[in-house]
Short mmCIF file of C-alpha atoms in Angstrom, two decimals:
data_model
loop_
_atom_site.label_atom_id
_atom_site.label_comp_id
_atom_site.label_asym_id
_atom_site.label_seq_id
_atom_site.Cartn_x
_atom_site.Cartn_y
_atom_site.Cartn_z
CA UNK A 1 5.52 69.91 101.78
CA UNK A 2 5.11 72.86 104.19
CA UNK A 3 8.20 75.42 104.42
CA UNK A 4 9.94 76.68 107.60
CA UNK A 5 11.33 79.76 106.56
CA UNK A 6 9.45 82.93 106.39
CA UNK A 7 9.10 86.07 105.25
CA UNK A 8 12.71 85.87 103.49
CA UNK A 9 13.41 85.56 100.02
CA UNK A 10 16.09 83.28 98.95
CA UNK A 11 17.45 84.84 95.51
CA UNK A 12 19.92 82.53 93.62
CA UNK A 13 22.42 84.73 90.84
CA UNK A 14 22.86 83.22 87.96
CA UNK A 15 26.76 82.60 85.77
CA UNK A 16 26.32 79.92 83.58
CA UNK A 17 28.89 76.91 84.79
CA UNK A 18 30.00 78.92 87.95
CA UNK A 19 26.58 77.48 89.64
CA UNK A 20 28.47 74.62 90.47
CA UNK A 21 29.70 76.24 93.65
CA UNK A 22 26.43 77.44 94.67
CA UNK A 23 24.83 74.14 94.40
CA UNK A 24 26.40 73.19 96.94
CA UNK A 25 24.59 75.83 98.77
CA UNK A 26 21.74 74.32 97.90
CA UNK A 27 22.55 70.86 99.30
CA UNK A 28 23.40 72.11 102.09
CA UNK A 29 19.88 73.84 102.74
CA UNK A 30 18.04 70.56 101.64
CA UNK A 31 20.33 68.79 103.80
CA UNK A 32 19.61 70.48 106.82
CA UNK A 33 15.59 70.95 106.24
CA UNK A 34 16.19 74.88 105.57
CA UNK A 35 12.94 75.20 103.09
CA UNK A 36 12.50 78.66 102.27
CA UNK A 37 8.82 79.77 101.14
CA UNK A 38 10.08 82.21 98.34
CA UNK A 39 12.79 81.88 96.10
CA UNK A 40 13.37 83.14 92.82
CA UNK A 41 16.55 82.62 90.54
CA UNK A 42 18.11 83.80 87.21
CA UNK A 43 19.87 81.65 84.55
CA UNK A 44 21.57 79.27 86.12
CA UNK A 45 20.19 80.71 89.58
CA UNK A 46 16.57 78.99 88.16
CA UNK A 47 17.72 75.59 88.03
CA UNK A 48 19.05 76.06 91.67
CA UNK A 49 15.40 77.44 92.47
CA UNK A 50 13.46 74.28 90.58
CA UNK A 51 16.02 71.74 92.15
CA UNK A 52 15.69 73.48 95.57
CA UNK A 53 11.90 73.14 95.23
CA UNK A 54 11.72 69.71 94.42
CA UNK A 55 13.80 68.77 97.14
CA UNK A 56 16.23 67.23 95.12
CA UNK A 57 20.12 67.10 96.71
CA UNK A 58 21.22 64.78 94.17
CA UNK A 59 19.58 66.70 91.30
CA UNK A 60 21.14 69.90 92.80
CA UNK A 61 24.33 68.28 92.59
CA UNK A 62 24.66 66.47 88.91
CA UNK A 63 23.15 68.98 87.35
CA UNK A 64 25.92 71.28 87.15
CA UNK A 65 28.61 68.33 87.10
CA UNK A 66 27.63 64.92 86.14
CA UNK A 67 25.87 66.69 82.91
CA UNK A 68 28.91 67.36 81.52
CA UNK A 69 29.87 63.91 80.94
CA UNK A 70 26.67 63.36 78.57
CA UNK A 71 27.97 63.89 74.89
CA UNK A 72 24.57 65.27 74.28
CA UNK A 73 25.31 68.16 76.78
CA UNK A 74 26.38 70.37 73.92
CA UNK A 75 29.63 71.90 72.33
CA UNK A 76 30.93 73.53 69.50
CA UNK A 77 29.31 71.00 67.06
CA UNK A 78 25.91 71.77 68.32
CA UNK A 79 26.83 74.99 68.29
CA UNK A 80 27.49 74.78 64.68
CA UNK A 81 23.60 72.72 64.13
CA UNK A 82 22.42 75.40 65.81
CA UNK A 83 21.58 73.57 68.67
CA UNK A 84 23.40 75.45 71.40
CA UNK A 85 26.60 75.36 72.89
CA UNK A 86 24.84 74.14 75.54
CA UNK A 87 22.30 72.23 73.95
CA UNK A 88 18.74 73.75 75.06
CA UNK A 89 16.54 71.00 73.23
CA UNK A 90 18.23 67.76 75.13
CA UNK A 91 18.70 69.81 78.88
CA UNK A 92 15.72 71.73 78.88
CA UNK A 93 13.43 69.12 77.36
CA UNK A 94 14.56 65.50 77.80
CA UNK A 95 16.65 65.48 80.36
CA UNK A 96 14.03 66.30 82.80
CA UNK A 97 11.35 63.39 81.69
CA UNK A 98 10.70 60.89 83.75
CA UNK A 99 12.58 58.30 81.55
CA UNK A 100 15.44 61.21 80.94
CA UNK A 101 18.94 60.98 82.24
CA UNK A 102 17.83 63.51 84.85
CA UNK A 103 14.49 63.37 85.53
CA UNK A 104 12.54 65.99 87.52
CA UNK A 105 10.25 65.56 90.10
CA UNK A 106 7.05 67.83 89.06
CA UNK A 107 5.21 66.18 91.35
CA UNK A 108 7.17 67.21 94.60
CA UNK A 109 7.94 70.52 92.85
CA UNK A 110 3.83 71.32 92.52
CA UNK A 111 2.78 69.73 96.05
CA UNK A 112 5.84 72.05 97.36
CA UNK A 113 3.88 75.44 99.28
CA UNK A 114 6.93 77.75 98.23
CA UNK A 115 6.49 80.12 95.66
CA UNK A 116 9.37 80.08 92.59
CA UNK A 117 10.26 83.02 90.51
CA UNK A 118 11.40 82.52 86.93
CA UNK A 119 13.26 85.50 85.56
CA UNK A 120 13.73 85.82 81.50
CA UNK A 121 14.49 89.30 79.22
CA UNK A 122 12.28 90.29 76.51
CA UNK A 123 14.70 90.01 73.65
CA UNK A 124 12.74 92.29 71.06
CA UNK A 125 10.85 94.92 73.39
CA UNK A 126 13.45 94.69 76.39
CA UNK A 127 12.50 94.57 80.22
CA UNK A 128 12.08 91.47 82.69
CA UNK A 129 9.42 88.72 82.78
CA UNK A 130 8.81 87.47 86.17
CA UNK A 131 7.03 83.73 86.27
CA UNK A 132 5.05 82.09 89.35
CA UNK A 133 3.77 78.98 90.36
CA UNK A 134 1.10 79.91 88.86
CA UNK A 135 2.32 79.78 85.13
CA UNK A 136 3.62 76.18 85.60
CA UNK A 137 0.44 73.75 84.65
CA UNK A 138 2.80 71.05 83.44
CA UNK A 139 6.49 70.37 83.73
CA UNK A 140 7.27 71.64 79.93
CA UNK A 141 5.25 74.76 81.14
CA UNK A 142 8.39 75.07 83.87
CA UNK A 143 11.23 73.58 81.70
CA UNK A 144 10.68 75.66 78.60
CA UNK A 145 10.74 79.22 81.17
CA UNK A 146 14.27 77.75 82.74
CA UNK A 147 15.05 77.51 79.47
CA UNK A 148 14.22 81.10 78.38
CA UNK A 149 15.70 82.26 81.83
CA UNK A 150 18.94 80.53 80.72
CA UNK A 151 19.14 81.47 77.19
CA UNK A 152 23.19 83.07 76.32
CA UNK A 153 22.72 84.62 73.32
CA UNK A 154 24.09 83.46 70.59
CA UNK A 155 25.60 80.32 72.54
CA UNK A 156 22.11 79.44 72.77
CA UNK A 157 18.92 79.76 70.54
CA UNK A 158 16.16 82.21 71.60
CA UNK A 159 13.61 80.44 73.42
CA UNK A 160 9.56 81.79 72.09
CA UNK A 161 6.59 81.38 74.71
CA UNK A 162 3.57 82.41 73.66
CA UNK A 163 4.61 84.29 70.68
CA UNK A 164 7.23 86.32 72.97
CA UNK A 165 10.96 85.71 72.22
CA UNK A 166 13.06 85.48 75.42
CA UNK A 167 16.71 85.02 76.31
CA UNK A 168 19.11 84.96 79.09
CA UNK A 169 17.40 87.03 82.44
CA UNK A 170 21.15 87.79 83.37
CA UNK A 171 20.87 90.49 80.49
CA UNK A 172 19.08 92.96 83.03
CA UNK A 173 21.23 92.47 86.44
CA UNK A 174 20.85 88.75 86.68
CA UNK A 175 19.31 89.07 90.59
CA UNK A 176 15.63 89.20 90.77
CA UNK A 177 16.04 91.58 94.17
CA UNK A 178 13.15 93.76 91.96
CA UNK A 179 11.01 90.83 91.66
CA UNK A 180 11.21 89.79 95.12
CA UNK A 181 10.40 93.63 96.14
CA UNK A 182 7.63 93.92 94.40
CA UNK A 183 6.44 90.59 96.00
CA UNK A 184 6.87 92.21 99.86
CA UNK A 185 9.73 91.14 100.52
CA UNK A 186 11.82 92.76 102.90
CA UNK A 187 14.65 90.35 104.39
CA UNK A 188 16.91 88.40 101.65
CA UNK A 189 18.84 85.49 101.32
CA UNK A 190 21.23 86.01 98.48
CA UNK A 191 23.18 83.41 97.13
CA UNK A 192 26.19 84.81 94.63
CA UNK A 193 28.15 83.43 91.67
CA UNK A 194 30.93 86.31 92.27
CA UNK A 195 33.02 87.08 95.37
CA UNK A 196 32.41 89.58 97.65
CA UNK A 197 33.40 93.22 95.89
CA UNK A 198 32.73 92.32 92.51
CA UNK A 199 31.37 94.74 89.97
CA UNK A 200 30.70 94.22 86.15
CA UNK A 201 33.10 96.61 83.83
CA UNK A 202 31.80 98.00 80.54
CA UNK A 203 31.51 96.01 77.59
CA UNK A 204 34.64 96.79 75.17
CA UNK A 205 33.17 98.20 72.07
CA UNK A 206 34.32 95.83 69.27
CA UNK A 207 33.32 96.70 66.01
CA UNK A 208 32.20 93.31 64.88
CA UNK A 209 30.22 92.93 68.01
CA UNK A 210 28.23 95.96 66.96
CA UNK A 211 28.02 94.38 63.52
CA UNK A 212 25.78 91.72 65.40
CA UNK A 213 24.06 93.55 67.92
CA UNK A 214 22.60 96.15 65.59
CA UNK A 215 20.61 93.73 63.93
CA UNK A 216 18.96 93.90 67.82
CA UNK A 217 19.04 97.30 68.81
CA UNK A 218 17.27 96.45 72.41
CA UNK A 219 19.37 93.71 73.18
CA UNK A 220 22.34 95.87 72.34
CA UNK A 221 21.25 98.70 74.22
CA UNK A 222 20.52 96.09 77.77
CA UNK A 223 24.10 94.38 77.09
CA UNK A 224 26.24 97.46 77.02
CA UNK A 225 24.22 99.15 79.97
CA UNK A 226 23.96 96.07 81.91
CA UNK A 227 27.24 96.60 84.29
CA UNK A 228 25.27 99.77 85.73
CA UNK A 229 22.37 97.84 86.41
CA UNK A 230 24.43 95.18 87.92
CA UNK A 231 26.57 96.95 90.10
CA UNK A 232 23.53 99.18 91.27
CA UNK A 233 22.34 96.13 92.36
CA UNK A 234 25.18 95.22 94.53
CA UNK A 235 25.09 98.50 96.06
CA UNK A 236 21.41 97.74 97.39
CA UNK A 237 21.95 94.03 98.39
CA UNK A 238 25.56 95.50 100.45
CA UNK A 239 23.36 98.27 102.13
CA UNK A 240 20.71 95.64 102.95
CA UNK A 241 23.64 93.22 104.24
CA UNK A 242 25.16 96.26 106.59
CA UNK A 243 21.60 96.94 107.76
CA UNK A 244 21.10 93.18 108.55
CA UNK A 245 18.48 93.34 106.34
CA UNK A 246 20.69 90.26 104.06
CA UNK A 247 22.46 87.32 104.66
CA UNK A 248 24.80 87.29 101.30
CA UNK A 249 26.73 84.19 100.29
CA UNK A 250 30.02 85.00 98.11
CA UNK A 251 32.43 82.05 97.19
CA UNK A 252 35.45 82.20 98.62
CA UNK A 253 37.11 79.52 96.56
CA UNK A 254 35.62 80.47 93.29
CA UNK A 255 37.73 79.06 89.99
CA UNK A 256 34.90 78.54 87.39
CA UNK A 257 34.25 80.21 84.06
CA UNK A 258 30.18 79.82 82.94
CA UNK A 259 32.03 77.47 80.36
CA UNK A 260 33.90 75.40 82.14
CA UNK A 261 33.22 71.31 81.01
CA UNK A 262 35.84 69.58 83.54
CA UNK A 263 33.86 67.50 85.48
CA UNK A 264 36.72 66.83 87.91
CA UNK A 265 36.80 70.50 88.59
CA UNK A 266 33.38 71.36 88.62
CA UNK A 267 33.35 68.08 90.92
CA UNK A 268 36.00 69.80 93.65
CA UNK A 269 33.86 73.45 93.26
CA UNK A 270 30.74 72.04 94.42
CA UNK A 271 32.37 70.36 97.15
CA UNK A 272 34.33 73.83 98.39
CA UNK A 273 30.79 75.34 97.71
CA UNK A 274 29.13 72.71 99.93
CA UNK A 275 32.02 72.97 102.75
CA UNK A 276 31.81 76.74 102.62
CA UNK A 277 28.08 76.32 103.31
CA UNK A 278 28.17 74.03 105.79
CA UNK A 279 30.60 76.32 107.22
CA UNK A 280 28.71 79.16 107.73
CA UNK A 281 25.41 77.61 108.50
CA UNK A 282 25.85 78.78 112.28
CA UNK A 283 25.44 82.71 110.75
CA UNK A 284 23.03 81.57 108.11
CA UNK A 285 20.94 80.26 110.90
CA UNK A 286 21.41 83.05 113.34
CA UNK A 287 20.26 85.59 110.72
CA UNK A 288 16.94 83.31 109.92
CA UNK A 289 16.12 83.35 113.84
CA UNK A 290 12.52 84.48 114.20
CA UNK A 291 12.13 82.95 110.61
CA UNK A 292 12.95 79.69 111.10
#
């Protein structure tokens, strides 16, 4: 389980259903024997880092569109039990049993040299979390951190870990670019859930919004701040991609919502995704050389 790429970090964003295209991204790396020896991801962006770890194409794949098909997945009725839109208990901790509709493959994923960052938000005291190998001992020890990592408020209930109450990482910028600096990490692979331009605009102030969010003052204070912190980060990663110190991967055939539940759709995305990766692995690979 040795890697071939090093001394680049491969950062997946995170955007709920929209990871559909970018899993085809990560077929297309597993595909090709592209194993990275850092990645770290946010939200959605974690599953594509377990998956990607485990070596797992087919897992990469169903996991953001055969899932949808499983009446267990979650909607508005568990939503209304409380259970999550998306429904955290039955994806985060039967699914990936061995005996689950999509089992994971701990085994691979632990034998696997690379190092995997798990990215969550402090819901009470505010600030990022950052999880290594190292906190992962057993395969609910992983699941229950994607979990937190993935947590939408209010779609989803708050995930606790060791008294700590955590929910969606995406709350801070949703790119762990700070995590993977503060790891070394100088050259980036970053793999995007929004095309190329994009910036976050401020959250409209909506009175009964601020009805909810005052009950959590921190939370409110990360969600209505959060575009600066976003955009500042795609100010760094385009400066790092003009310097050529960033290969950046923005979907150029993006039409996904993080809700969207057509499987047919999500289907076709992850194949544009996959083609669009495939597509540019000639540039991907030029930018590795010396690294791969």
């Amino acid at each position: 389980m040795k890697s071939n790429v090093h001394d680049v970090a491969l950062i997946f964003e995170g955007g709920g259903m929209r990871a559909c295209y970018t899993a085809g991204f990560v077929t297309m790396l597993l595909e090709h024997g592209i194993y990275f020896d850092y990645m770290a991801g946010i939200s959605a962006g974690s599953s594509h880092a377990v998956n990607y770890l485990s070596r797992d194409p087919v897992r990469a794949r169903r996991s953001f569109t055969d899932v949808v098909l499983d009446r267990a997945f979650g909607d508005i009725t568990t939503w209304m039990r409380g259970e999550g839109y998306f429904n955290v208990d039955y994806i985060y901790s039967k699914m990936p049993l061995e005996d689950g509709p999509l089992p994971f493959d701990f085994d691979t994923f632990i034998k696997n040299e690379a190092e995997c960052v798990i990215g969550a938000f402090r819901r009470y005291e505010g600030g990022m979390v950052y999880w290594r190998k190292e906190d992962y001992k057993t395969i609910e020890d992983l699941t229950v951190r994607v979990r937190a990592s993935s947590t939408v408020p209010y779609l989803m209930p708050e995930t606790e870990i060791d008294g700590e109450i955590y929910i969606d990482g995406g709350l801070d910028s949703g790119i762990a670019l700070d995590a993977a600096l503060e790891d070394g990490y100088r050259r980036f692979v970053f793999v995007m859930t929004r095309e190329r331009g994009y910036r976050l605009e401020p959250v409209p102030q909506i009175r009964l919004m601020n009805r909810v969010l005052d009950r959590h003052p921190v939370e409110k204070e990360a969600l209505l701040t959060r575009h600066l912190r976003y955009n500042e980060t795609m100010e760094t990663i385009e400066k790092l991609e003009s310097e050529g110190q960033a290969y950046v991967f923005y979907p150029d055939k993006l039409d996904l919502t993080m809700m969207d539940r057509d499987r047919e759709k999500l289907l076709d995305q992850y194949i544009a995704g996959h083609e669009q990766a495939v597509e540019e692995l000639p540039d991907l690979r030029r930018f590795l050389e010396g690294s791969l």
